[in-house]
Coordinates of C-alpha atoms in Angstrom, one line a residue:
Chain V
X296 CA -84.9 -138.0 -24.3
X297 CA -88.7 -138.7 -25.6
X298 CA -88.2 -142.1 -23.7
X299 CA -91.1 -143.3 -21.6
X300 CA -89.0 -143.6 -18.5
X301 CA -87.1 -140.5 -18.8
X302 CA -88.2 -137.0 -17.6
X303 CA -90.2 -134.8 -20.0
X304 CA -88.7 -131.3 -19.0
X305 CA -86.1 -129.5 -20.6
X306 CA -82.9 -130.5 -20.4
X307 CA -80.2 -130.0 -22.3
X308 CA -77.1 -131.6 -21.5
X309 CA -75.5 -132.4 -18.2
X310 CA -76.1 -129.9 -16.1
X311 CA -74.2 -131.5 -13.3
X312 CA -71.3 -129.6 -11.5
X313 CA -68.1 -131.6 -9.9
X314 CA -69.8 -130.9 -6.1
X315 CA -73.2 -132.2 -7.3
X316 CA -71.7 -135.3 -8.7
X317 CA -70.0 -136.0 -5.8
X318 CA -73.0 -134.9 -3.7
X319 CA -75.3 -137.7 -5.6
X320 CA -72.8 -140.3 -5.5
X321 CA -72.0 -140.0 -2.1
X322 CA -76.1 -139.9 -1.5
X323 CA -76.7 -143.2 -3.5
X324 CA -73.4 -144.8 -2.0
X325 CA -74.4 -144.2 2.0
X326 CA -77.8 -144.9 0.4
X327 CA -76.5 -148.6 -0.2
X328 CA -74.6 -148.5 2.8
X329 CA -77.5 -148.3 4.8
X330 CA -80.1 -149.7 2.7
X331 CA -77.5 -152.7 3.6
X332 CA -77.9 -152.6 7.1
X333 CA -81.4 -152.3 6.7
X334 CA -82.1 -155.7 4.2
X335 CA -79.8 -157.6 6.8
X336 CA -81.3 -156.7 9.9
X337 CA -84.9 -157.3 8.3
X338 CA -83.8 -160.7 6.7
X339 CA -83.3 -161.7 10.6
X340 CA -87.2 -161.2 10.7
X341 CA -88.1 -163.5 7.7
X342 CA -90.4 -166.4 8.4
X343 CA -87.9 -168.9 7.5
X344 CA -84.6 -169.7 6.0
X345 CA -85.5 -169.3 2.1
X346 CA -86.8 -166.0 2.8
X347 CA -84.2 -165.1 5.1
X348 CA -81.0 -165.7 2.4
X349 CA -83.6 -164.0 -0.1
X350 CA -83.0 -160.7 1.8
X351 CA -79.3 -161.2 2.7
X352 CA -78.5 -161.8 -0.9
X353 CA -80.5 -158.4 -1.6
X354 CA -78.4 -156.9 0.9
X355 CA -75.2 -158.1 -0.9
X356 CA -76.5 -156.5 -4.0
X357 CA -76.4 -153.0 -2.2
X358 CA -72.5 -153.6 -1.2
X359 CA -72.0 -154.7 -5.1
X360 CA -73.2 -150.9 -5.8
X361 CA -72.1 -149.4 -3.0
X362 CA -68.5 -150.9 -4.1
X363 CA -69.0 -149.6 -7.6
X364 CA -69.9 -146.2 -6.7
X365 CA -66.9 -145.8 -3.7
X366 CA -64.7 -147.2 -6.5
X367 CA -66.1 -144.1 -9.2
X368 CA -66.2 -141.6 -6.4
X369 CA -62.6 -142.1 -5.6
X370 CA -61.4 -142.1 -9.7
X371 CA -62.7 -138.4 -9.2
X372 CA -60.5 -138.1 -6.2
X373 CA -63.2 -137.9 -3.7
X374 CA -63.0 -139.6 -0.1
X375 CA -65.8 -142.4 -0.3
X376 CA -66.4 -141.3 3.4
X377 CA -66.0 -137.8 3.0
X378 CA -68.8 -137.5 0.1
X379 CA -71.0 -139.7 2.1
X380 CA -71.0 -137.7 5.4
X381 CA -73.6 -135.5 4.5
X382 CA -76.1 -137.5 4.3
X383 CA -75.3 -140.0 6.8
X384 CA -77.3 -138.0 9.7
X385 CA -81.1 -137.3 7.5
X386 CA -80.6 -141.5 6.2
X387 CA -79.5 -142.5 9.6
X388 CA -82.6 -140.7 10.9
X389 CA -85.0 -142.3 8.1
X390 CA -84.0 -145.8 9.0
X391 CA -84.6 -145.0 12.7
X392 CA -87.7 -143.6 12.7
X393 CA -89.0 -146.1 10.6
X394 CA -87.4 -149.6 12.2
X395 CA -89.9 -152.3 10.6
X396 CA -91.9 -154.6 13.7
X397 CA -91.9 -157.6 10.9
X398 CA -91.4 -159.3 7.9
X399 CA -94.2 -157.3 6.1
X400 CA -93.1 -153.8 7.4
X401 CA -90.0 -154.6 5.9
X402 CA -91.1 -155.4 2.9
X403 CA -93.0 -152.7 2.0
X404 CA -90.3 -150.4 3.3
X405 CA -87.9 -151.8 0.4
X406 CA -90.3 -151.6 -2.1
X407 CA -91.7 -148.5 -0.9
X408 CA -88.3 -146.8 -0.4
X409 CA -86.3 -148.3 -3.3
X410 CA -89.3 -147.7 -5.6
X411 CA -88.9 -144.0 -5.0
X412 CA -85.7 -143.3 -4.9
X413 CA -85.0 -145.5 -7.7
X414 CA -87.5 -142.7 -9.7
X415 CA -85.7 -140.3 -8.6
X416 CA -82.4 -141.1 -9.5
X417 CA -83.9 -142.2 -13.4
X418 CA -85.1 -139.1 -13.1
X419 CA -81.4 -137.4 -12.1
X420 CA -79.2 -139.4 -14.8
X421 CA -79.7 -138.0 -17.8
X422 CA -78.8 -134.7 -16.2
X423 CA -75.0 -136.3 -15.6
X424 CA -72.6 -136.7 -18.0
X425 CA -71.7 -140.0 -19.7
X426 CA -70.0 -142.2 -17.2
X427 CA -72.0 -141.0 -14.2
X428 CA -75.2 -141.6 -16.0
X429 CA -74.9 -145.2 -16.5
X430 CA -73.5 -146.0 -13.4
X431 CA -76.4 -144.1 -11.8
X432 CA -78.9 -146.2 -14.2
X433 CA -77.1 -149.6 -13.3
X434 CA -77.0 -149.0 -9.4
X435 CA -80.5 -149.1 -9.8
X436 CA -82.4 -151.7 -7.5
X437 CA -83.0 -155.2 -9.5
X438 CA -86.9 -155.6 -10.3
X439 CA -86.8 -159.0 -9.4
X440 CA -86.7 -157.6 -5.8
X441 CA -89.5 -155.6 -6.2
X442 CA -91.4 -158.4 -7.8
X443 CA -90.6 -160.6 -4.4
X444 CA -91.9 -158.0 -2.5
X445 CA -95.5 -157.8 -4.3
X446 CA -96.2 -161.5 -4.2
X447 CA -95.2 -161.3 -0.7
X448 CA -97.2 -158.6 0.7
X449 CA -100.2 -159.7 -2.0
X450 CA -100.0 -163.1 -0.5
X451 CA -100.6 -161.6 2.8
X452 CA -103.5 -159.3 2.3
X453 CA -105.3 -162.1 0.8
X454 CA -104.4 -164.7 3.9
X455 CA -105.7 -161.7 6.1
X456 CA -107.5 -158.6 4.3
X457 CA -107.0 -156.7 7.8
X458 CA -103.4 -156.4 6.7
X459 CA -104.3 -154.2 4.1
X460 CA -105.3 -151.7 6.0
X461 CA -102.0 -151.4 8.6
X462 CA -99.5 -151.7 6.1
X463 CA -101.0 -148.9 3.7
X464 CA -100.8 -146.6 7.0
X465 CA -97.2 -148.0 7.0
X466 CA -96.5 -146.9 4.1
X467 CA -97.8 -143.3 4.4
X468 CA -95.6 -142.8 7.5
X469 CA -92.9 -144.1 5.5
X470 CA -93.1 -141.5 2.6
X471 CA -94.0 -138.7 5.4
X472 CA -90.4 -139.6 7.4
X473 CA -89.0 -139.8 3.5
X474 CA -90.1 -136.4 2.5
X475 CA -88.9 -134.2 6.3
X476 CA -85.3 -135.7 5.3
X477 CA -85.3 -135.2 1.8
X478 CA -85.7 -131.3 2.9
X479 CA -83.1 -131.6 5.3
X480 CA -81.0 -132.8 2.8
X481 CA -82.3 -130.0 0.4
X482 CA -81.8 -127.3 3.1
X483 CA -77.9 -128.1 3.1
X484 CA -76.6 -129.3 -0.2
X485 CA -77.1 -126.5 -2.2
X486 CA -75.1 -128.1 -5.1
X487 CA -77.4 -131.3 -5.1
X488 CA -80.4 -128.5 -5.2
X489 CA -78.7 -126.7 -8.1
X490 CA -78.7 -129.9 -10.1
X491 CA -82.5 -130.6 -9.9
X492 CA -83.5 -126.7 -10.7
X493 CA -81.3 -126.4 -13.5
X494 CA -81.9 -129.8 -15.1
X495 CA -85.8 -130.0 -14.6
X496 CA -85.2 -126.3 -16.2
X497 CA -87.1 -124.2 -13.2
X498 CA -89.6 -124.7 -10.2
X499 CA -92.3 -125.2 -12.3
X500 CA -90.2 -128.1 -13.6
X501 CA -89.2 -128.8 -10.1
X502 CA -92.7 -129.1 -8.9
X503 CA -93.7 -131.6 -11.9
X504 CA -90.3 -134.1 -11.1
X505 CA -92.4 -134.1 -8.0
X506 CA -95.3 -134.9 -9.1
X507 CA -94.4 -137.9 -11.2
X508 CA -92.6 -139.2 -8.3
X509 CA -95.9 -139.1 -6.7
X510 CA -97.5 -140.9 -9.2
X511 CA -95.5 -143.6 -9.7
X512 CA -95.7 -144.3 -6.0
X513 CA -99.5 -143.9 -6.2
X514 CA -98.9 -146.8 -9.3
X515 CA -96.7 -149.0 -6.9
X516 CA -99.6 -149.0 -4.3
X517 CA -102.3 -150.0 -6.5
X518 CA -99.8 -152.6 -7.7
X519 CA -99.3 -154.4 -4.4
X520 CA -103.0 -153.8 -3.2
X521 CA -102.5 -150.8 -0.4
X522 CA -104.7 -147.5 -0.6
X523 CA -102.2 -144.7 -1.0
Chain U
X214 CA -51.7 -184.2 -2.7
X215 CA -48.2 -183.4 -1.1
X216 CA -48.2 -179.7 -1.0
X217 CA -48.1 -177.7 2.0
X218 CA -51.2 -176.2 2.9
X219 CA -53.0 -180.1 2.6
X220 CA -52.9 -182.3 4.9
X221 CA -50.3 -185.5 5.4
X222 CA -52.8 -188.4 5.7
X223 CA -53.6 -191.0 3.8
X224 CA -56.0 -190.0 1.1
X225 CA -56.7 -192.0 -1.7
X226 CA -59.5 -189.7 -3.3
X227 CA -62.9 -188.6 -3.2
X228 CA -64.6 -190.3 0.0
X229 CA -67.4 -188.6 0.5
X230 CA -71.1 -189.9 -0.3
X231 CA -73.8 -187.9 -1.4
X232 CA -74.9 -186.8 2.2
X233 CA -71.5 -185.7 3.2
X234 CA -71.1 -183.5 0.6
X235 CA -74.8 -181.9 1.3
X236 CA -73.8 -181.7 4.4
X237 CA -70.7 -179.8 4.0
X238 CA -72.1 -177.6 1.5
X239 CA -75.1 -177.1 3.9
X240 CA -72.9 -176.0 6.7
X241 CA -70.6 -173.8 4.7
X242 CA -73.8 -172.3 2.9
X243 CA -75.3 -171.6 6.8
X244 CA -72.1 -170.5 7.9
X245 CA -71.4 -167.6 5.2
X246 CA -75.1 -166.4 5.6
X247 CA -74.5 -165.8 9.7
X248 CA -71.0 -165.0 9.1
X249 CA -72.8 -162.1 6.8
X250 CA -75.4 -161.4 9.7
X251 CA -72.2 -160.8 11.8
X252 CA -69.9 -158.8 9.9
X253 CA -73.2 -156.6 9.1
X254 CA -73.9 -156.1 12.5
X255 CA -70.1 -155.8 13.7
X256 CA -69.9 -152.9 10.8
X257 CA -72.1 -150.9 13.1
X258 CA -69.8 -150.6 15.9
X259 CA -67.0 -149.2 13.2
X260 CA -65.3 -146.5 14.9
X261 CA -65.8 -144.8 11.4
X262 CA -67.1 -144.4 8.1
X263 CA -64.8 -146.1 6.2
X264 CA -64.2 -149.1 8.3
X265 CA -67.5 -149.4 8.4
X266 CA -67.9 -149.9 4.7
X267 CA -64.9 -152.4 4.4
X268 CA -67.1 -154.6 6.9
X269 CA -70.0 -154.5 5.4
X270 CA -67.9 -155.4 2.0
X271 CA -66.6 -158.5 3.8
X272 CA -70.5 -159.4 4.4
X273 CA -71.0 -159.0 0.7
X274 CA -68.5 -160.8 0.4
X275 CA -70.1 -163.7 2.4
X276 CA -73.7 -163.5 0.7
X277 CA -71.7 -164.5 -3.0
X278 CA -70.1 -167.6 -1.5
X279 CA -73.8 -168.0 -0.1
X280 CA -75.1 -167.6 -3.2
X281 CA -72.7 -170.0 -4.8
X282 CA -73.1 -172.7 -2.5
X283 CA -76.8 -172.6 -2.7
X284 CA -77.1 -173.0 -6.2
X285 CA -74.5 -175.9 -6.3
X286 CA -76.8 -177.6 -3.6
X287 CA -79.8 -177.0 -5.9
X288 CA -78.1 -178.3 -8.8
X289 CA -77.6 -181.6 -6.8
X290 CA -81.3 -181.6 -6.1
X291 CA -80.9 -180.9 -2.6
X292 CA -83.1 -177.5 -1.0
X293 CA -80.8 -175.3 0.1
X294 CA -82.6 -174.4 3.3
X295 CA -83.0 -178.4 4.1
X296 CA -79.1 -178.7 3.8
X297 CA -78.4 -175.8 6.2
X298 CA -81.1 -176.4 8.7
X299 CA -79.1 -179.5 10.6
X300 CA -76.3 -176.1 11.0
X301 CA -78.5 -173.5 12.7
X302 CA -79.3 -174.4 15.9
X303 CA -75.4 -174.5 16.5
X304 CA -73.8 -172.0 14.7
X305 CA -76.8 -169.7 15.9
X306 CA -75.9 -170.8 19.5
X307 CA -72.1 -170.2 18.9
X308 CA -73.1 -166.5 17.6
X309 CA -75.2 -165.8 20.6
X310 CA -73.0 -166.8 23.2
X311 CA -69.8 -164.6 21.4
X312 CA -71.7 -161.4 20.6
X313 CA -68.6 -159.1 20.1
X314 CA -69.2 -156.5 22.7
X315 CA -66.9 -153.4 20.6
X316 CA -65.6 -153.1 17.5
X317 CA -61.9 -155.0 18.5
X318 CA -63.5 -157.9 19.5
X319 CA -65.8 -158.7 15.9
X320 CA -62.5 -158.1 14.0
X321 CA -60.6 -160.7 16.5
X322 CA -63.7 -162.6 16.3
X323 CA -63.7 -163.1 12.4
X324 CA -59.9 -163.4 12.6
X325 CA -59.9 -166.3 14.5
X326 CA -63.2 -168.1 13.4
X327 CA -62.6 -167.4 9.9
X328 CA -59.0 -168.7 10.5
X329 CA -59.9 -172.1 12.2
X330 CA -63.1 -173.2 9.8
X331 CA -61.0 -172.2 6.5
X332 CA -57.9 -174.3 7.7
X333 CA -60.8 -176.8 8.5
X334 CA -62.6 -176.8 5.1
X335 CA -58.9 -177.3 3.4
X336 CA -58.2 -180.1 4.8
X337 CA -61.7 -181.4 4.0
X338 CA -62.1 -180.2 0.1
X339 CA -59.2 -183.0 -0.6
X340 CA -61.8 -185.9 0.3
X341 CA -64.5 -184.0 -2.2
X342 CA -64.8 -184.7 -6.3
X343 CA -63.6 -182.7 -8.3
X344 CA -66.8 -179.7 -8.8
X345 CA -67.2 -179.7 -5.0
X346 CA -63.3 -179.7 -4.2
X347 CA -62.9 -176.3 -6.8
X348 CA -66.0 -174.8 -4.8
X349 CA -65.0 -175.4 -1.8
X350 CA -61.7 -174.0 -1.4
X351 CA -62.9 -170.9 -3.6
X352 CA -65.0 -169.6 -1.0
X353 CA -62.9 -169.9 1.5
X354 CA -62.0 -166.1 3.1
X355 CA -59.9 -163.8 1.2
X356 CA -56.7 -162.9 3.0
X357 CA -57.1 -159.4 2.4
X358 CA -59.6 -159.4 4.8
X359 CA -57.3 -161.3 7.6
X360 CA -54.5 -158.5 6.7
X361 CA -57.2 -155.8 7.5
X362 CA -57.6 -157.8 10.5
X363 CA -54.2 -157.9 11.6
X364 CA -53.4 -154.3 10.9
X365 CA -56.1 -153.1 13.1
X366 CA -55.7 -155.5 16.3
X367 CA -51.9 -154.5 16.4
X368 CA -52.6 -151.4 16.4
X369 CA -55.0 -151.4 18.8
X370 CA -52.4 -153.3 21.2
X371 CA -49.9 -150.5 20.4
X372 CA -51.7 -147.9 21.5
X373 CA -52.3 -149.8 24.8
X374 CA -51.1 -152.8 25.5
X375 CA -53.3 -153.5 27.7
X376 CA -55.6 -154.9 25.3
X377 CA -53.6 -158.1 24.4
X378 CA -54.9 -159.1 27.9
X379 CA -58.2 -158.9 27.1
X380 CA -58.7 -160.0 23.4
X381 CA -56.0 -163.3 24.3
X382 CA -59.0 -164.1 26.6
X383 CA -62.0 -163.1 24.3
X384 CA -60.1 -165.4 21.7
X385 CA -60.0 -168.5 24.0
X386 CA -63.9 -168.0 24.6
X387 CA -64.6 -168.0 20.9
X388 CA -62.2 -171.4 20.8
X389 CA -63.8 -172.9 23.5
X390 CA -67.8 -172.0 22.2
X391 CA -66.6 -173.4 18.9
X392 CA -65.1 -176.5 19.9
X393 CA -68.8 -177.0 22.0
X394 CA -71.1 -176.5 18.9
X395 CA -68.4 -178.3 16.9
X396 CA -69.0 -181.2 18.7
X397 CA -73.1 -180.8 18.8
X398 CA -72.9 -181.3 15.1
X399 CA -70.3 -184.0 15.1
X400 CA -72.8 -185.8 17.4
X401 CA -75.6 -185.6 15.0
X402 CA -74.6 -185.9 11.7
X403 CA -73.2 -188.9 11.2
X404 CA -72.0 -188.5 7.3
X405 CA -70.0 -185.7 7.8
X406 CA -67.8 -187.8 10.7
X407 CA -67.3 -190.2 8.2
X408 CA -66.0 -188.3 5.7
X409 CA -63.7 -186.9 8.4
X410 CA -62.5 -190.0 9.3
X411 CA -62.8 -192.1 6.0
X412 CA -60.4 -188.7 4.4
X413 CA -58.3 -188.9 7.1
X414 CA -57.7 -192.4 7.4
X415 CA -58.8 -193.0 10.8
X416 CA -59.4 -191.9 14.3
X417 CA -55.6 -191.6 14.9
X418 CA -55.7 -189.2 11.4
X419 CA -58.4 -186.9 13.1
X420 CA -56.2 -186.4 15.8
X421 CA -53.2 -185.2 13.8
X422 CA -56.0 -183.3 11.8
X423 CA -57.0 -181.4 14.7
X424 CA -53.3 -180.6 15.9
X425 CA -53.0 -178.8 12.9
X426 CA -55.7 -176.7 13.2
X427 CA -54.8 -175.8 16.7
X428 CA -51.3 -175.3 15.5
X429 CA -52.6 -173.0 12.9
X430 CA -54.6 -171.2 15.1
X431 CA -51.5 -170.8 17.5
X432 CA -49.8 -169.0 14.3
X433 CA -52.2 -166.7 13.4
X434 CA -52.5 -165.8 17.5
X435 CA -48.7 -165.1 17.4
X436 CA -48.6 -163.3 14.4
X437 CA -51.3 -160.8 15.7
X438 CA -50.0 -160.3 19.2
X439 CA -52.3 -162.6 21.2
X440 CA -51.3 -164.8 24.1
X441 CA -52.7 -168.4 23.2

């Protein structure tokens, strides 16, 4: 577990129980659902038609993992639908709250968004056992998309520097509406909660998981030119 | 060529130049990536969960055949958004003037367009070579996706049949908006009416070509409980 990409605390072995397994699938499968709905609504806002399939084929790749995780949640006998409930009224909430005015908003609210949760999930996996870890690993969003979105939104702050400035505010509201539902979520799944205690190994190692998140959404600013 | 689901006129092989086919790819490539714009809006109005994510599978569904249409265009050096920009202004117009209003009217709506442009596209792919033939009739619409279709309009009119009244109607707007943009396009590209006719044999074999999708779409009317 000394990989680079892989969390540093102590874990030893999946930690994960049936209800926490179902809980995170469920998660990342309304997750796609919605991301989805998101990718083809935005791709409507693209500045032309290139752009535009760009997004809708991004959008397909959700429904690819979304159809891979339904098909896994149901081997385990669980109602796609059933384990994706719980988390249909925090993601439902996210997406409202933060309904992108353009292209650009959009953009950074896929790379924002996927770059997070993305961390968190690599983060996740190797507390799951075998199957569940890879699928979790390989529903993962596709770096090409992220590297779309960086010359895209670079392109623009250098076309208009002023940019710069509204979209980093953008993104601050972004990880502000991610973080009230993320303790929503946390409030009520105390399974999913389990999971991260026991596999980070306390709240200390809680607390750290945290923080790397943090920084590797500091990193992704920098990256694509926004103050963080 | 004397099987049953192709048509009866006198082909003698691959008719179609160069522009034809980038036409017809171009219009097929347009018409999966609004066809995916629909179905992902249409998911919305899903009375539940679960239906919800079958639609949005269908618009994945859509964005591969995009994607596999698009690259064939690039690989016969033609830009996939020049090839589908002669299709836009017309299939958008269709889409705005038949926004499905609830969740019964996008299902009859895919039923019935995806019906009438699949029939039209087999009769078609006979007048292609061989690479665009395959391609062709490959992405046409799996039938799963009419049985789910089916299923869920007769029910509907089971539970009150009061709603065969109103969807019979909804469907002959959709025929009739179709039949208007059809003819917008047949007015402006030129190629693609040749192909038609030069496949078909003449003006007389674009008649009978026509009867049979009507008569098709007849069929499928009947076999969901529609007045046509």
């Amino acid at each position: 577990m000394a990989t680079s990409s892989v969390p540093s605390g102590p874990v030893s072995g999946p930690a994960a129980s049936p209800d926490a397994v179902a809980d995170l699938l469920g998660a990342l499968a309304y997750g796609s659902l919605v991301a989805f709905d998101r990718l083809a609504a935005d791709a409507l806002l693209a500045p032309d038609l290139t752009r535009r399939a760009r997004l809708a084929v991004m959008a397909g790749a959700e429904i690819g993992n979304y159809q891979r995780l339904a098909s896994r949640l149901s081997s385990l006998g669980v109602r796609p639908a059933s384990a994706m409930e719980p988390f249909q009224a925090a993601l439902d909430a996210y997406h409202e709250a933060t309904a992108p005015r353009d292209w650009l908003e959009g953009l950074v609210k896929a790379y924002v968004g996927d770059g997070i949760t993305d961390d968190f999930y690599r983060e996740i996996a190797p507390f799951l056992g075998d199957g569940d870890r890879e699928l979790v690993l390989e529903v993962l969003h596709d770096t090409e998309y992220a590297e779309f979105a960086v010359g895209e939104i670079r392109a623009a702050i250098e076309a208009d520097p002023r940019v710069a400035n509204r979209l980093g505010l953008w993104a601050r509201r972004l990880v502000g509406e991610a973080m009230t539902q993320a303790q929503r979520v946390a409030a009520e799944r105390d399974s999913l909660v389990e999971l991260v205690v026991a596999g980070t190994g306390d709240l200390v190692g809680v607390g750290a998981l945290f923080k790397r998140l943090s920084q590797g959404h500091g990193e992704r600013m920098r990256v694509v030119g926004l103050n963080n």
